[in-house]
């Protein structure tokens, strides 16, 4: 599960990590009122930021620094009235329903800071870079030595000396070192205590020297958290932060029907039983030059209703130009699938080519059901084996 930046900032702030004050708003009027309040408190800079579960907002024009109420109104009107298209969204973009209005800060330097699991080494790891702010993926690709890593001991956590060493390697000096090190230790503790899969501050900033902070201040001005869904049952407060508006609607429907579904970018809808078979089906589709539109595992004991819902979800994706059904009937009975295909054809209709490969329990009964329904489902073809099925569907979509 992901949460919004404003929620992540609250978690950081509760843990004692310095974050500029701000508030989440859902209307232009509230954004204006909040800007007014921040300016009246003596700040000269306000930042208006789209709250969506995708990054790259700055470059997309959905993070705006403003100095007046009029500018805030313009920024909020733009963000709430336009879909945000960034490197992290599809070309269709995403709707913006919430904004964060926060005190803006002057920045001397931007850093990157994160904690996540390094799977290759099997250890939680602190990741940091003095090249923060921009897309960290680009830095990792073009300048990998600029990404610093420190493994975190599973029992003792990130020790003070390790955090200070990292702060120095990033170029912090004097009092900045203690500020940065303390943020690192708090972030590492948050990661473990919240069962996170990722905690990221990008950018962590150093502000210019001021009268009350002659060496500048280190603070977080953007934050991202990912949580392990399997551990959410023990974090009711985090569960409450879930924003269903950010979920993929097809994935939500699939979950409700007990299906494992992941939307992908291709145009061949796949309906398969078993995660392993679903993955090999995607592989074989790709081998024959096709691109799967989804991963869909209907499970071992899906009912006709669940399978019909699976077809509704696949056909509801308007990128789908062909459907491949690949079922190995073990616990799942092939005739259940065949019934569902006929049911779905009656209900939603298959306007795109449909290729069906069935094998296993009750396959003869299933073949009879499909044979009898052939005239009702003119786009349907049956395939003898998996390679034949993949070839047929790829050819149908390409042609
Ligand atoms: P992202 O693009 O979605 O990661 O959004 P960020 O919150 O990281 O903002 C993108 C960039 O906008 C940052 O890297 C900063 O350069 C800039 N920015 C964001 N907030 C402020 C702020 O309060 N003051 C200044 N000066 N720049 C900011
Ligand atoms: Mn950022």
CSV table of C-alpha atoms in Angstrom, one decimal, residues 16-315:
chain,number,residue,atom,x,y,z
A,16,UNK,CA,10.8,14.0,15.0
A,17,UNK,CA,12.1,14.6,11.4
A,18,UNK,CA,11.8,18.3,10.5
A,19,UNK,CA,9.2,18.9,7.8
A,20,UNK,CA,7.7,22.3,6.8
A,21,UNK,CA,4.2,22.7,8.1
A,22,UNK,CA,1.3,22.2,5.7
A,23,UNK,CA,-2.2,21.0,5.2
A,24,UNK,CA,-4.2,18.8,2.7
A,25,UNK,CA,-7.0,20.6,0.9
A,26,UNK,CA,-9.5,19.4,-1.7
A,27,UNK,CA,-10.8,22.7,-3.1
A,28,UNK,CA,-9.3,25.9,-4.7
A,29,UNK,CA,-11.0,28.0,-1.9
A,30,UNK,CA,-9.3,26.0,0.8
A,31,UNK,CA,-6.0,26.2,-1.0
A,32,UNK,CA,-6.3,29.9,-1.1
A,33,UNK,CA,-7.3,30.1,2.6
A,34,UNK,CA,-4.4,27.9,3.6
A,35,UNK,CA,-2.0,30.0,1.6
A,36,UNK,CA,-3.3,33.2,3.2
A,37,UNK,CA,-2.8,31.6,6.7
A,38,UNK,CA,0.8,30.6,5.9
A,39,UNK,CA,1.7,34.0,4.4
A,40,UNK,CA,0.1,35.7,7.5
A,41,UNK,CA,2.3,33.6,9.8
A,42,UNK,CA,5.3,35.3,8.4
A,43,UNK,CA,6.4,32.9,5.6
A,44,UNK,CA,7.2,34.5,2.2
A,45,UNK,CA,7.0,31.3,0.1
A,46,UNK,CA,4.3,28.7,-0.2
A,47,UNK,CA,4.3,25.4,-2.2
A,48,UNK,CA,1.2,23.9,-3.7
A,49,UNK,CA,1.6,20.2,-4.6
A,50,UNK,CA,-0.7,17.6,-6.2
A,51,UNK,CA,-1.3,14.7,-3.9
A,52,UNK,CA,-1.3,11.6,-6.1
A,53,UNK,CA,0.4,8.2,-5.9
A,54,UNK,CA,2.9,9.1,-8.6
A,55,UNK,CA,6.1,11.0,-8.7
A,56,UNK,CA,7.7,13.3,-11.3
A,57,UNK,CA,5.2,16.0,-10.2
A,58,UNK,CA,7.7,18.8,-10.3
A,59,UNK,CA,8.6,18.3,-14.0
A,60,UNK,CA,4.9,17.8,-14.8
A,61,UNK,CA,4.0,21.2,-13.4
A,62,UNK,CA,2.2,19.9,-10.4
A,63,UNK,CA,4.5,21.3,-7.7
A,64,UNK,CA,4.3,25.1,-7.8
A,65,UNK,CA,6.0,27.7,-5.6
A,66,UNK,CA,3.8,30.7,-5.0
A,67,UNK,CA,4.2,34.0,-3.2
A,68,UNK,CA,0.7,35.4,-3.4
A,69,UNK,CA,-2.9,34.3,-2.9
A,70,UNK,CA,-3.6,34.9,-6.6
A,71,UNK,CA,-0.7,32.6,-7.7
A,72,UNK,CA,-2.0,29.9,-5.2
A,73,UNK,CA,-5.5,30.2,-6.7
A,74,UNK,CA,-4.0,29.8,-10.3
A,75,UNK,CA,-1.9,26.8,-9.3
A,76,UNK,CA,-4.7,25.0,-7.4
A,77,UNK,CA,-7.2,25.6,-10.2
A,78,UNK,CA,-4.8,24.2,-12.7
A,79,UNK,CA,-3.9,21.1,-10.6
A,80,UNK,CA,-7.5,20.2,-9.6
A,81,UNK,CA,-8.7,20.9,-13.2
A,82,UNK,CA,-6.2,18.9,-15.2
A,83,UNK,CA,-5.0,15.3,-15.2
A,84,UNK,CA,-1.4,14.9,-14.3
A,85,UNK,CA,0.8,13.2,-16.9
A,86,UNK,CA,4.4,12.5,-15.6
A,87,UNK,CA,7.1,9.9,-16.3
A,88,UNK,CA,5.5,7.8,-13.6
A,89,UNK,CA,1.9,7.8,-15.0
A,90,UNK,CA,0.5,6.4,-18.3
A,91,UNK,CA,-0.2,8.8,-21.2
A,92,UNK,CA,-3.8,9.1,-19.9
A,93,UNK,CA,-2.5,10.6,-16.7
A,94,UNK,CA,-4.2,10.7,-13.3
A,95,UNK,CA,-6.9,12.9,-11.7
A,96,UNK,CA,-5.8,15.1,-8.9
A,97,UNK,CA,-8.3,15.3,-6.0
A,98,UNK,CA,-6.1,16.5,-3.2
A,99,UNK,CA,-3.5,19.2,-2.8
A,100,UNK,CA,-0.9,19.9,-0.1
A,101,UNK,CA,-0.4,23.5,0.7
A,102,UNK,CA,2.8,23.9,2.7
A,103,UNK,CA,5.3,26.5,3.8
A,104,UNK,CA,8.0,26.7,1.1
A,105,UNK,CA,11.7,26.7,2.0
A,106,UNK,CA,14.8,28.2,0.4
A,107,UNK,CA,17.1,25.5,-0.7
A,108,UNK,CA,20.9,25.4,-0.8
A,109,UNK,CA,21.3,21.8,-1.8
A,110,UNK,CA,19.1,18.7,-2.4
A,111,UNK,CA,19.9,15.2,-1.2
A,112,UNK,CA,18.3,11.8,-1.6
A,113,UNK,CA,17.6,9.5,1.4
A,114,UNK,CA,15.8,6.1,1.5
A,115,UNK,CA,15.6,2.9,3.4
A,116,UNK,CA,14.6,-0.3,1.6
A,117,UNK,CA,15.4,-4.0,1.4
A,118,UNK,CA,18.4,-4.9,-0.7
A,119,UNK,CA,17.2,-8.2,-2.0
A,120,UNK,CA,20.6,-9.3,-3.4
A,121,UNK,CA,22.3,-8.9,0.0
A,122,UNK,CA,19.2,-9.8,2.0
A,123,UNK,CA,19.5,-6.8,4.3
A,124,UNK,CA,17.7,-3.5,4.9
A,125,UNK,CA,19.8,-0.7,3.5
A,126,UNK,CA,20.2,3.0,3.9
A,127,UNK,CA,20.5,4.6,0.4
A,128,UNK,CA,21.7,8.2,0.1
A,129,UNK,CA,22.9,10.6,-2.5
A,130,UNK,CA,24.2,14.1,-2.7
A,131,UNK,CA,22.5,14.2,-6.2
A,132,UNK,CA,18.9,14.4,-4.9
A,133,UNK,CA,15.9,16.1,-6.2
A,134,UNK,CA,16.0,14.9,-9.8
A,135,UNK,CA,15.0,11.4,-10.8
A,136,UNK,CA,17.2,9.1,-8.7
A,137,UNK,CA,16.8,6.3,-11.4
A,138,UNK,CA,18.7,8.6,-13.8
A,139,UNK,CA,21.5,9.1,-11.3
A,140,UNK,CA,21.7,5.4,-10.6
A,141,UNK,CA,21.9,4.7,-14.3
A,142,UNK,CA,24.3,7.4,-15.4
A,143,UNK,CA,26.4,8.0,-12.3
A,144,UNK,CA,26.0,4.9,-10.0
A,145,UNK,CA,28.9,5.9,-7.8
A,146,UNK,CA,26.9,8.9,-6.6
A,147,UNK,CA,24.5,6.5,-4.9
A,148,UNK,CA,25.8,5.6,-1.4
A,149,UNK,CA,24.6,2.5,0.5
A,150,UNK,CA,25.0,1.4,4.1
A,151,UNK,CA,23.6,-2.0,5.2
A,152,UNK,CA,21.4,-1.8,8.4
A,153,UNK,CA,22.1,-4.4,11.1
A,154,UNK,CA,18.9,-6.4,11.7
A,155,UNK,CA,19.3,-6.3,15.5
A,156,UNK,CA,21.1,-3.1,16.3
A,157,UNK,CA,19.6,-1.0,13.5
A,158,UNK,CA,21.4,2.0,12.1
A,159,UNK,CA,23.9,3.1,14.7
A,160,UNK,CA,24.7,6.7,15.3
A,161,UNK,CA,28.3,6.4,14.1
A,162,UNK,CA,27.1,4.8,10.8
A,163,UNK,CA,24.6,7.6,10.3
A,164,UNK,CA,27.3,10.2,10.9
A,165,UNK,CA,29.7,8.5,8.5
A,166,UNK,CA,27.0,8.6,5.9
A,167,UNK,CA,26.2,12.3,6.6
A,168,UNK,CA,29.9,13.1,6.1
A,169,UNK,CA,30.2,11.1,2.9
A,170,UNK,CA,27.2,13.2,1.6
A,171,UNK,CA,29.2,16.4,2.3
A,172,UNK,CA,27.5,17.7,5.4
A,173,UNK,CA,29.7,19.6,7.8
A,174,UNK,CA,29.6,20.9,11.3
A,175,UNK,CA,26.2,20.9,12.9
A,176,UNK,CA,24.6,19.7,9.8
A,177,UNK,CA,26.1,16.2,10.4
A,178,UNK,CA,24.1,15.6,13.6
A,179,UNK,CA,20.9,16.9,12.0
A,180,UNK,CA,21.3,14.6,8.9
A,181,UNK,CA,22.4,11.6,11.0
A,182,UNK,CA,19.5,12.0,13.3
A,183,UNK,CA,17.1,12.0,10.4
A,184,UNK,CA,18.7,8.9,9.0
A,185,UNK,CA,18.4,7.0,12.3
A,186,UNK,CA,14.7,8.1,12.7
A,187,UNK,CA,14.0,7.1,9.1
A,188,UNK,CA,15.5,3.6,9.6
A,189,UNK,CA,13.5,3.1,12.8
A,190,UNK,CA,10.3,4.2,11.0
A,191,UNK,CA,10.9,1.7,8.2
A,192,UNK,CA,11.1,-1.2,10.6
A,193,UNK,CA,8.4,-0.1,13.1
A,194,UNK,CA,5.8,0.5,10.3
A,195,UNK,CA,6.7,-2.6,8.3
A,196,UNK,CA,7.5,-0.5,5.3
A,197,UNK,CA,8.8,-1.8,2.0
A,198,UNK,CA,10.2,1.7,1.2
A,199,UNK,CA,10.7,5.0,2.9
A,200,UNK,CA,12.1,7.8,0.8
A,201,UNK,CA,12.8,11.4,1.3
A,202,UNK,CA,13.6,13.1,-2.0
A,203,UNK,CA,14.7,15.8,-1.7
A,204,UNK,CA,16.1,16.1,1.8
A,205,UNK,CA,17.2,19.7,1.7
A,206,UNK,CA,19.8,21.9,3.3
A,207,UNK,CA,18.5,25.4,3.7
A,208,UNK,CA,20.8,28.5,3.4
A,209,UNK,CA,22.3,29.9,6.6
A,210,UNK,CA,20.0,32.1,8.7
A,211,UNK,CA,20.3,34.0,12.0
A,212,UNK,CA,18.8,31.2,14.0
A,213,UNK,CA,20.5,28.5,12.0
A,214,UNK,CA,24.0,29.8,11.0
A,215,UNK,CA,24.9,26.5,9.3
A,216,UNK,CA,21.5,25.9,7.7
A,217,UNK,CA,18.8,23.4,8.5
A,218,UNK,CA,18.4,19.9,7.2
A,219,UNK,CA,14.7,18.9,6.5
A,220,UNK,CA,12.5,16.7,4.4
A,221,UNK,CA,10.3,18.4,1.7
A,222,UNK,CA,9.0,15.4,-0.1
A,223,UNK,CA,8.3,11.9,1.2
A,224,UNK,CA,7.1,8.6,-0.1
A,225,UNK,CA,6.2,5.4,1.9
A,226,UNK,CA,5.3,1.9,0.7
A,227,UNK,CA,4.0,-0.6,3.1
A,228,UNK,CA,4.0,-4.4,3.2
A,229,UNK,CA,0.3,-5.3,2.6
A,230,UNK,CA,0.8,-8.6,4.5
A,231,UNK,CA,1.7,-6.6,7.7
A,232,UNK,CA,-1.1,-4.0,7.5
A,233,UNK,CA,-3.3,-6.0,9.8
A,234,UNK,CA,-1.2,-4.8,12.7
A,235,UNK,CA,-1.2,-1.1,11.6
A,236,UNK,CA,-4.8,0.0,11.8
A,237,UNK,CA,-3.7,3.7,11.7
A,238,UNK,CA,-1.9,3.1,8.4
A,239,UNK,CA,-4.9,1.2,7.0
A,240,UNK,CA,-7.0,4.3,7.7
A,241,UNK,CA,-4.7,6.3,5.4
A,242,UNK,CA,-5.6,4.2,2.4
A,243,UNK,CA,-7.1,6.3,-0.4
A,244,UNK,CA,-9.2,4.1,-2.6
A,245,UNK,CA,-9.4,6.8,-5.3
A,246,UNK,CA,-5.7,6.0,-6.1
A,247,UNK,CA,-6.3,2.3,-6.7
A,248,UNK,CA,-6.5,0.8,-10.1
A,249,UNK,CA,-10.3,0.2,-10.4
A,250,UNK,CA,-9.9,-3.1,-12.3
A,251,UNK,CA,-7.5,-4.4,-9.6
A,252,UNK,CA,-10.0,-3.5,-6.9
A,253,UNK,CA,-12.8,-5.3,-8.6
A,254,UNK,CA,-10.6,-8.4,-9.2
A,255,UNK,CA,-9.6,-8.4,-5.5
A,256,UNK,CA,-13.3,-8.4,-4.5
A,257,UNK,CA,-14.0,-11.4,-6.7
A,258,UNK,CA,-11.0,-13.3,-5.3
A,259,UNK,CA,-8.9,-13.0,-8.5
A,260,UNK,CA,-5.2,-12.1,-8.7
A,261,UNK,CA,-5.1,-9.4,-11.3
A,262,UNK,CA,-2.3,-7.0,-12.3
A,263,UNK,CA,-2.9,-4.5,-15.1
A,264,UNK,CA,-0.1,-4.4,-17.7
A,265,UNK,CA,0.5,-2.3,-20.8
A,266,UNK,CA,-0.1,-4.7,-23.7
A,267,UNK,CA,-3.2,-5.6,-25.7
A,268,UNK,CA,-3.7,-9.4,-25.2
A,269,UNK,CA,-5.9,-10.1,-22.3
A,270,UNK,CA,-5.0,-13.3,-20.5
A,271,UNK,CA,-7.2,-15.5,-18.3
A,272,UNK,CA,-5.3,-18.3,-16.7
A,273,UNK,CA,-5.5,-20.5,-13.6
A,274,UNK,CA,-2.5,-20.7,-11.3
A,275,UNK,CA,0.2,-18.1,-10.9
A,276,UNK,CA,2.9,-20.2,-12.5
A,277,UNK,CA,0.8,-21.0,-15.5
A,278,UNK,CA,-0.1,-17.3,-15.8
A,279,UNK,CA,3.5,-16.3,-15.8
A,280,UNK,CA,4.5,-18.9,-18.4
A,281,UNK,CA,1.5,-17.9,-20.5
A,282,UNK,CA,2.8,-14.3,-20.4
A,283,UNK,CA,6.2,-15.5,-21.4
A,284,UNK,CA,5.0,-17.5,-24.3
A,285,UNK,CA,2.8,-14.7,-25.6
A,286,UNK,CA,5.9,-12.4,-25.5
A,287,UNK,CA,7.9,-15.2,-27.2
A,288,UNK,CA,5.5,-15.0,-30.1
A,289,UNK,CA,5.7,-11.2,-30.4
A,290,UNK,CA,2.6,-10.3,-28.3
A,291,UNK,CA,2.3,-8.1,-25.3
A,292,UNK,CA,0.0,-9.2,-22.4
A,293,UNK,CA,-2.5,-6.7,-21.2
A,294,UNK,CA,-2.7,-8.2,-17.7
A,295,UNK,CA,-1.7,-11.0,-15.4
A,296,UNK,CA,-4.8,-12.8,-14.3
A,297,UNK,CA,-4.9,-15.9,-12.1
A,298,UNK,CA,-8.5,-17.0,-11.5
A,299,UNK,CA,-7.2,-19.5,-8.9
A,300,UNK,CA,-7.7,-23.1,-8.4
A,301,UNK,CA,-11.3,-23.2,-7.4
A,302,UNK,CA,-13.0,-20.1,-9.0
A,303,UNK,CA,-16.7,-20.2,-9.5
A,304,UNK,CA,-18.5,-19.4,-12.8
A,305,UNK,CA,-19.4,-16.0,-11.3
A,306,UNK,CA,-15.8,-15.2,-10.5
A,307,UNK,CA,-14.7,-16.3,-14.0
A,308,UNK,CA,-17.4,-14.2,-15.6
A,309,UNK,CA,-16.2,-11.2,-13.6
A,310,UNK,CA,-12.7,-11.9,-14.8
A,311,UNK,CA,-13.9,-11.7,-18.4
A,312,UNK,CA,-15.8,-8.4,-17.6
A,313,UNK,CA,-12.6,-7.0,-16.2
A,314,UNK,CA,-10.4,-8.1,-19.1
A,315,UNK,CA,-13.0,-6.8,-21.7
